[in-house]
Short mmCIF file of C-alpha atoms (C1' of nucleotides) in Angstrom, two decimals:
data_model
loop_
_atom_site.label_atom_id
_atom_site.label_comp_id
_atom_site.label_asym_id
_atom_site.label_seq_id
_atom_site.Cartn_x
_atom_site.Cartn_y
_atom_site.Cartn_z
CA MET F 24 0.13 0.06 -0.09
CA ASP F 25 2.75 2.39 -0.13
CA ARG F 26 1.81 3.58 -3.99
CA GLN F 27 2.00 7.00 -4.33
CA LEU F 28 -1.49 8.71 -4.30
CA LYS F 29 -1.49 10.94 -7.59
CA THR F 30 -3.57 13.37 -8.31
CA SER F 31 -2.24 13.78 -12.24
CA ASP F 32 -1.36 11.37 -14.68
CA SER F 33 0.65 12.08 -17.28
CA PRO F 34 4.59 12.81 -15.90
CA ASN F 35 4.10 16.46 -14.88
CA PRO F 36 7.72 18.55 -14.20
CA LEU F 37 6.45 21.61 -12.57
CA ARG F 38 4.88 19.96 -9.46
CA ILE F 39 8.09 18.75 -8.31
CA LEU F 40 9.70 21.45 -9.65
CA GLY F 41 7.51 23.20 -6.06
CA HIS F 42 8.61 20.90 -4.15
CA ALA F 43 11.66 20.96 -4.57
CA TYR F 44 12.05 24.39 -4.35
CA ARG F 45 9.89 24.87 -0.90
CA THR F 46 12.81 22.10 0.44
CA PHE F 47 15.44 23.87 -0.99
CA SER F 48 14.86 27.51 0.82
CA ARG F 49 13.68 25.72 3.58
CA ILE F 50 17.12 23.77 4.41
CA VAL F 51 19.08 26.94 3.09
CA ASP F 52 17.15 29.33 5.22
CA ALA F 53 16.93 27.20 8.51
CA GLN F 54 21.18 27.16 8.21
CA LEU F 55 20.62 31.21 7.30
CA ARG F 56 18.83 32.36 10.46
CA GLU F 57 21.58 31.50 12.52
CA LEU F 58 23.44 34.41 10.63
CA GLY F 59 20.40 36.26 10.93
CA LEU F 60 20.14 36.74 6.95
CA ALA F 61 16.96 34.76 4.26
CA MET F 62 17.62 33.08 0.68
CA SER F 63 15.50 35.91 -0.27
CA GLN F 64 18.48 38.56 0.11
CA LEU F 65 20.84 37.10 -1.54
CA PRO F 66 21.27 38.72 -4.64
CA VAL F 67 20.64 41.64 -2.62
CA LEU F 68 23.43 41.04 -0.81
CA ILE F 69 26.42 39.76 -3.70
CA VAL F 70 25.40 42.67 -6.32
CA LEU F 71 25.70 45.35 -3.77
CA LYS F 72 29.11 43.81 -1.87
CA GLN F 73 30.60 43.48 -5.98
CA GLY F 74 29.60 47.11 -6.69
CA LYS F 75 28.27 50.52 -6.01
CA PRO F 76 24.38 51.20 -4.33
CA LEU F 77 21.76 50.72 -6.85
CA PRO F 78 18.12 51.87 -6.47
CA GLN F 79 14.82 49.55 -5.77
CA ALA F 80 13.94 48.85 -9.75
CA GLU F 81 17.90 47.78 -10.35
CA LEU F 82 17.72 45.18 -7.45
CA ALA F 83 13.89 43.92 -8.55
CA ARG F 84 15.37 43.35 -12.39
CA ILE F 85 18.31 41.63 -11.10
CA ALA F 86 16.75 39.35 -7.88
CA ARG F 87 13.84 39.21 -10.60
CA VAL F 88 11.17 39.69 -8.25
CA GLU F 89 8.31 42.59 -8.31
CA GLN F 90 9.05 45.99 -7.43
CA PRO F 91 6.70 45.71 -4.30
CA SER F 92 8.37 42.06 -3.38
CA MET F 93 11.86 44.35 -3.55
CA ALA F 94 10.39 46.89 -1.49
CA GLN F 95 9.16 44.85 1.45
CA LEU F 96 12.36 42.82 1.42
CA LEU F 97 13.90 45.97 1.40
CA ASN F 98 12.01 47.07 4.70
CA ARG F 99 13.07 44.15 6.38
CA MET F 100 16.68 44.05 5.68
CA GLU F 101 16.78 48.04 6.10
CA ARG F 102 15.15 47.56 10.07
CA ASP F 103 17.65 44.47 10.26
CA GLY F 104 20.50 46.56 10.07
CA LEU F 105 21.48 45.67 6.26
CA VAL F 106 20.97 48.19 4.06
CA GLU F 107 21.07 51.90 4.67
CA ARG F 108 18.68 54.09 1.86
CA LEU F 109 20.69 56.76 1.33
CA ALA F 110 19.62 59.52 -0.89
CA ASP F 111 20.51 59.85 -4.50
CA PRO F 112 21.80 63.60 -5.32
CA GLU F 113 20.81 63.02 -8.84
CA ASP F 114 17.20 62.19 -8.33
CA LYS F 115 15.38 62.83 -5.63
CA ARG F 116 12.63 60.41 -6.60
CA SER F 117 15.18 57.30 -5.67
CA ARG F 118 17.05 56.47 -3.10
CA LEU F 119 20.25 54.11 -3.22
CA ILE F 120 20.68 51.02 -1.55
CA SER F 121 23.41 50.32 0.06
CA LEU F 122 25.29 47.64 2.37
CA THR F 123 25.56 47.65 6.14
CA GLU F 124 29.76 46.81 7.23
CA ARG F 125 27.65 44.05 9.72
CA ALA F 126 25.66 42.65 5.55
CA SER F 127 29.05 43.31 4.15
CA ARG F 128 30.87 40.50 7.17
CA ARG F 129 28.58 37.79 6.94
CA MET F 130 27.91 38.01 3.39
CA HIS F 131 30.29 35.41 2.24
CA LYS F 132 29.15 32.19 5.10
CA GLY F 133 25.90 33.15 3.55
CA LYS F 134 26.27 32.76 -0.27
CA ALA F 135 28.48 29.22 1.19
CA ILE F 136 25.50 27.69 2.45
CA MET F 137 23.82 28.68 -0.52
CA GLU F 138 26.85 27.13 -3.10
CA ALA F 139 26.62 24.23 -0.62
CA THR F 140 22.97 23.68 -0.65
CA VAL F 141 23.45 23.38 -4.48
CA ASN F 142 25.62 21.23 -3.99
CA ILE F 143 23.64 18.93 -2.47
CA ALA F 144 20.70 18.95 -4.47
CA LEU F 145 23.41 18.15 -6.94
CA GLN F 146 24.74 15.08 -5.31
CA GLY F 147 25.16 12.13 -8.32
CA PHE F 148 24.67 14.42 -10.93
CA SER F 149 27.63 14.76 -13.79
CA THR F 150 28.70 18.47 -15.15
CA ALA F 151 26.43 17.25 -18.38
CA GLU F 152 23.39 16.36 -16.07
CA ILE F 153 23.83 19.58 -14.50
CA GLU F 154 23.87 21.52 -17.87
CA GLN F 155 21.08 20.07 -19.48
CA LEU F 156 18.77 20.21 -16.78
CA ASP F 157 19.28 24.25 -16.46
CA LYS F 158 19.53 24.52 -20.64
CA LEU F 159 15.13 22.52 -19.87
CA MET F 160 15.14 24.79 -17.11
CA GLN F 161 15.85 28.17 -19.29
CA ARG F 162 13.30 26.90 -22.32
CA ILE F 163 11.02 26.17 -19.80
CA ASP F 164 11.23 30.19 -18.09
CA GLU F 165 11.27 31.60 -21.46
CA ASN F 166 8.16 29.77 -22.09
CA LEU F 167 6.21 30.87 -19.52
CA GLU F 168 8.25 34.79 -19.65
CA ARG F 169 6.50 34.94 -23.19
CA ALA F 170 3.35 33.52 -22.20
CA ALA F 171 2.99 36.34 -19.32
CA GLU F 172 3.73 38.86 -21.85
CA GLU F 173 1.55 37.66 -24.45
CA GLY F 174 -1.29 37.00 -22.52
CA HIS F 175 -0.98 40.32 -19.78
CA TYR F 176 -0.28 38.56 -16.84
CA MET Y 2 24.61 46.64 -22.78
CA ASP Y 3 22.40 43.79 -22.66
CA ARG Y 4 24.72 41.28 -21.06
CA GLN Y 5 22.56 39.53 -18.38
CA LEU Y 6 23.81 40.87 -14.44
CA LYS Y 7 24.20 37.89 -12.74
CA THR Y 8 24.33 37.56 -9.16
CA SER Y 9 26.60 34.19 -9.26
CA ASP Y 10 28.74 32.50 -12.08
CA SER Y 11 27.82 28.78 -11.96
CA PRO Y 12 25.25 27.28 -13.40
CA ASN Y 13 22.67 27.39 -10.76
CA PRO Y 14 19.54 25.22 -12.01
CA LEU Y 15 17.63 25.82 -8.50
CA ARG Y 16 17.65 29.79 -8.81
CA ILE Y 17 15.68 29.67 -12.48
CA LEU Y 18 13.64 26.88 -10.30
CA GLY Y 19 12.38 29.45 -8.47
CA HIS Y 20 11.74 31.69 -10.67
CA ALA Y 21 9.60 29.52 -13.26
CA TYR Y 22 7.74 28.09 -10.69
CA ARG Y 23 6.67 31.72 -9.51
CA THR Y 24 6.07 32.56 -13.25
CA PHE Y 25 4.00 29.47 -13.76
CA SER Y 26 1.42 29.77 -10.06
CA ARG Y 27 0.81 33.67 -11.69
CA ILE Y 28 -0.57 32.39 -14.63
CA VAL Y 29 -2.20 29.21 -13.70
CA ASP Y 30 -4.13 32.08 -10.81
CA ALA Y 31 -4.46 34.93 -12.81
CA GLN Y 32 -6.95 31.93 -14.96
CA LEU Y 33 -8.06 30.15 -12.10
CA ARG Y 34 -8.88 33.23 -10.18
CA GLU Y 35 -12.10 33.56 -12.66
CA LEU Y 36 -13.93 30.49 -11.40
CA GLY Y 37 -12.64 31.09 -7.89
CA LEU Y 38 -10.22 28.38 -7.91
CA ALA Y 39 -6.32 28.79 -7.26
CA MET Y 40 -3.29 26.70 -8.14
CA SER Y 41 -2.89 25.34 -4.18
CA GLN Y 42 -6.56 24.50 -5.01
CA LEU Y 43 -6.18 21.58 -7.31
CA PRO Y 44 -4.37 18.86 -5.50
CA VAL Y 45 -7.07 18.92 -2.89
CA LEU Y 46 -10.09 19.33 -5.72
CA ILE Y 47 -8.80 16.71 -8.22
CA VAL Y 48 -7.80 13.72 -5.01
CA LEU Y 49 -11.49 14.56 -3.35
CA LYS Y 50 -13.22 14.12 -6.74
CA GLN Y 51 -12.02 11.41 -7.40
CA GLY Y 52 -12.81 9.37 -4.06
CA LYS Y 53 -14.19 9.87 -0.90
CA PRO Y 54 -14.26 12.36 2.49
CA LEU Y 55 -10.74 12.42 3.53
CA PRO Y 56 -8.87 13.85 6.98
CA GLN Y 57 -6.78 16.76 6.30
CA ALA Y 58 -3.37 14.94 7.05
CA GLU Y 59 -3.59 13.00 4.38
CA LEU Y 60 -4.53 16.00 2.05
CA ALA Y 61 -1.37 17.53 3.33
CA ARG Y 62 0.49 14.56 2.65
CA ILE Y 63 0.00 14.69 -0.68
CA ALA Y 64 -0.86 17.68 -1.57
CA ARG Y 65 2.84 18.08 0.04
CA VAL Y 66 2.44 20.84 2.29
CA GLU Y 67 2.69 21.22 6.08
CA GLN Y 68 -0.07 20.40 8.04
CA PRO Y 69 -1.18 23.70 9.58
CA SER Y 70 -0.31 25.05 6.03
CA MET Y 71 -3.24 22.97 4.84
CA ALA Y 72 -5.04 23.87 7.42
CA GLN Y 73 -5.39 27.13 6.73
CA LEU Y 74 -5.79 26.25 2.50
CA LEU Y 75 -8.92 24.54 3.99
CA ASN Y 76 -10.66 27.83 5.76
CA ARG Y 77 -9.95 30.02 3.03
CA MET Y 78 -12.19 27.16 0.72
CA GLU Y 79 -14.52 26.72 3.56
CA ARG Y 80 -15.42 29.94 3.53
CA ASP Y 81 -15.53 30.31 -0.41
CA GLY Y 82 -17.96 27.43 -0.11
CA LEU Y 83 -15.75 24.84 -2.00
CA VAL Y 84 -15.60 21.98 0.90
CA GLU Y 85 -16.67 20.86 3.92
CA ARG Y 86 -16.08 19.79 7.17
CA LEU Y 87 -18.16 16.64 8.61
CA ALA Y 88 -17.62 14.76 11.86
CA ASP Y 89 -15.69 11.43 11.27
CA PRO Y 90 -17.98 9.09 13.76
CA GLU Y 91 -14.90 6.41 13.99
CA ASP Y 92 -11.92 9.66 15.12
CA LYS Y 93 -13.46 12.61 17.44
CA ARG Y 94 -10.59 14.45 16.31
CA SER Y 95 -11.28 13.64 12.86
CA ARG Y 96 -13.29 16.15 10.51
CA LEU Y 97 -13.69 14.48 7.42
CA ILE Y 98 -13.06 16.93 3.71
CA SER Y 99 -15.44 16.80 1.14
CA LEU Y 100 -16.04 18.79 -2.03
CA THR Y 101 -19.50 21.05 -2.47
CA GLU Y 102 -21.48 20.52 -5.69
CA ARG Y 103 -20.33 24.41 -6.75
CA ALA Y 104 -16.39 23.01 -6.31
CA SER Y 105 -17.17 19.62 -8.51
CA ARG Y 106 -18.99 21.51 -11.30
CA ARG Y 107 -15.25 23.89 -11.07
CA MET Y 108 -12.68 21.55 -10.99
CA HIS Y 109 -12.90 19.91 -14.73
CA LYS Y 110 -12.30 23.36 -16.16
CA GLY Y 111 -9.63 24.45 -13.68
CA LYS Y 112 -7.41 21.28 -14.10
CA ALA Y 113 -8.04 21.53 -18.04
CA ILE Y 114 -6.14 25.65 -17.29
CA MET Y 115 -3.16 23.80 -15.07
CA GLU Y 116 -2.70 21.39 -18.20
CA ALA Y 117 -2.94 22.99 -20.59
CA THR Y 118 -0.67 25.99 -19.11
CA VAL Y 119 1.54 22.89 -18.13
CA ASN Y 120 1.53 22.12 -21.94
CA ILE Y 121 2.98 26.11 -22.57
CA ALA Y 122 5.65 25.41 -20.40
CA LEU Y 123 7.19 22.48 -21.78
CA GLN Y 124 6.54 23.92 -25.60
CA GLY Y 125 8.92 22.63 -28.22
CA PHE Y 126 10.21 19.33 -25.78
CA SER Y 127 10.50 15.80 -27.18
CA THR Y 128 9.03 13.61 -24.64
CA ALA Y 129 12.45 12.20 -23.84
CA GLU Y 130 13.17 15.92 -23.16
CA ILE Y 131 10.22 15.44 -21.03
CA GLU Y 132 10.88 12.76 -19.67
CA GLN Y 133 14.51 13.44 -18.86
CA LEU Y 134 13.80 16.86 -17.37
CA ASP Y 135 11.49 14.94 -14.64
CA LYS Y 136 13.80 12.28 -13.61
CA LEU Y 137 16.31 14.52 -12.53
CA MET Y 138 13.59 17.03 -11.20
CA GLN Y 139 13.17 13.48 -9.37
CA ARG Y 140 16.85 12.87 -8.51
CA ILE Y 141 17.04 16.76 -6.79
CA ASP Y 142 13.66 16.08 -4.64
CA GLU Y 143 14.99 13.34 -3.46
CA ASN Y 144 18.32 14.88 -2.39
CA LEU Y 145 17.08 17.45 -0.52
CA GLU Y 146 14.35 16.08 1.32
CA ARG Y 147 16.97 13.28 2.26
CA ALA Y 148 19.39 16.18 3.60
CA ALA Y 149 16.09 17.63 4.94
CA GLU Y 150 15.69 14.63 6.71
CA GLU Y 151 19.75 13.57 8.12
CA GLY Y 152 20.14 17.96 8.66
CA HIS Y 153 16.63 17.93 11.18
CA TYR Y 154 15.69 20.75 9.08
"C1'" DG P 1 -8.95 2.88 35.58
"C1'" DA P 2 -4.44 6.43 35.93
"C1'" DT P 3 -1.08 7.69 32.95
"C1'" DA P 4 1.89 8.42 30.04
"C1'" DT P 5 2.38 9.06 23.92
"C1'" DG P 6 0.50 9.37 19.92
"C1'" DT P 7 -1.96 11.64 16.71
"C1'" DT P 8 -4.82 15.40 14.62
"C1'" DA P 9 -6.14 19.88 13.93
"C1'" DA P 10 -6.23 24.87 15.04
"C1'" DT P 11 -3.85 29.03 16.17
"C1'" DA P 12 0.08 32.30 16.94
"C1'" DG P 13 3.18 34.99 14.14
"C1'" DG P 14 6.57 35.55 10.74
"C1'" DT P 15 8.44 35.47 5.69
"C1'" DA P 16 8.04 36.00 0.87
"C1'" DC P 17 5.89 36.72 -2.76
"C1'" DC P 18 1.75 38.85 -5.46
"C1'" DT P 19 -1.53 42.89 -8.27
"C1'" DA P 20 -3.72 47.45 -7.55
"C1'" DT P 21 -3.28 51.86 -6.93
"C1'" DC P 22 -0.98 56.39 -5.73
"C1'" DA P 23 2.09 59.53 -4.60
"C1'" DA P 24 6.53 62.39 -5.74
"C1'" DC P 25 9.39 63.88 -9.06
"C1'" DA P 26 11.26 64.12 -13.64
"C1'" DC P 27 11.22 65.66 -18.05
"C1'" DA P 28 9.82 67.15 -22.39
"C1'" DA P 29 6.37 69.45 -25.74
"C1'" DG P 30 3.40 72.75 -26.57
"C1'" DC W 13 5.47 78.07 -17.86
"C1'" DT W 14 2.75 74.49 -17.45
"C1'" DT W 15 0.52 69.73 -19.15
"C1'" DG W 16 1.14 65.67 -20.07
"C1'" DT W 17 3.52 60.63 -19.81
"C1'" DG W 18 7.10 58.29 -17.67
"C1'" DT W 19 9.61 56.78 -13.58
"C1'" DT W 20 10.62 55.92 -8.64
"C1'" DG W 21 9.19 53.90 -4.38
"C1'" DA W 22 5.43 53.34 -0.61
"C1'" DT W 23 1.16 50.87 0.20
"C1'" DA W 24 -2.67 48.40 0.91
"C1'" DG W 25 -4.56 43.88 1.07
"C1'" DG W 26 -4.07 38.79 -0.18
"C1'" DT W 27 -2.40 34.04 -0.72
"C1'" DA W 28 0.36 31.02 0.18
"C1'" DC W 29 4.25 29.05 2.36
"C1'" DC W 30 6.43 28.04 6.89
"C1'" DT W 31 8.07 26.90 12.42
"C1'" DA W 32 6.31 26.81 17.49
"C1'" DT W 33 2.97 26.10 19.81
"C1'" DT W 34 -1.19 23.96 21.74
"C1'" DA W 35 -5.64 21.47 22.78
"C1'" DA W 36 -8.63 17.68 22.00
"C1'" DC W 37 -9.15 13.03 21.56
"C1'" DA W 38 -7.23 8.00 20.67
"C1'" DT W 39 -4.33 4.33 22.16
"C1'" DA W 40 -1.47 1.39 24.37
"C1'" DT W 41 0.76 0.09 29.56
"C1'" DC W 42 0.67 -0.30 33.95
#
DNA sequence: GATATGTTAATAGGTACCTATCAACACAAG
DNA sequence: CTTGTGTTGATAGGTACCTATTAACATATC
């Protein structure tokens, strides 16, 4: 009676995808929590560490989330002392986001945790398989992105 | 200057995975909203349509979410008149979840929307590629599930 | 039968996303 | 200089997850 109950018949990679994604973030977030970080913050931390302060909209584009999602994320990060919002002298609408010292110091350890967990997820995968998966995922992403635009979602 | 800004160097299928998943649910949810349904409800609707009323814990297991997530989902579904909670005569702790007529009627259209969107996501994929993707995703899922158990996350 | 141990569900509190909308400023065209 | 249009960010409100905890009942054991 160990037969898996299925809610659909044909192989549906999209259902597994959702579960894998949630399990992945659960594992990463559990480890990052001890550092006072979270997975969603990593794109922001990494790109700001590499270069100069950036406006919010640019960070949203890089992290591939909508602008209000980024605004809220930055609110939490500001509250936790990870980023500062500095007035942009060249545009009074814009405020440039910069890392605090505290965030700079924690960043590397956080990135390492992320990479280690990616390696766990890809355990037993050959280089060829990783590349193949990457290509397949990119094609799915493009298909969906095109549909989203055309369908005005 | 169209070069994509990257926050990591090596191919990281997990980042694309998150974005693809969010885009997918956005497209599906936008269409289901007109029916008064949501993507997260589909596993519940489908499995209850196929068989008899089930307890909450069983539904959580099938939908692969935690028990409180299922409890809240069922709260919303009950509020929207999609499910009913009936006392279980054999176990006073348990309440069996059953579909309403309204939900039964909408279910098929919802399932069709889901399947159509899966087909869009997999546009241009050969049967072999879909199977390959499915296998790769299952291996990732198993790797992560094992890590989650071993690491007590 | 009381007591300890599971099991089922509910609730509190938080993160992370989304859409829709609005406010503030920038800037080009009339 | 004003007026329209674009851009940047903030806010409101909702969904869907999560962990941690508690309440209520079930069951096995002594």
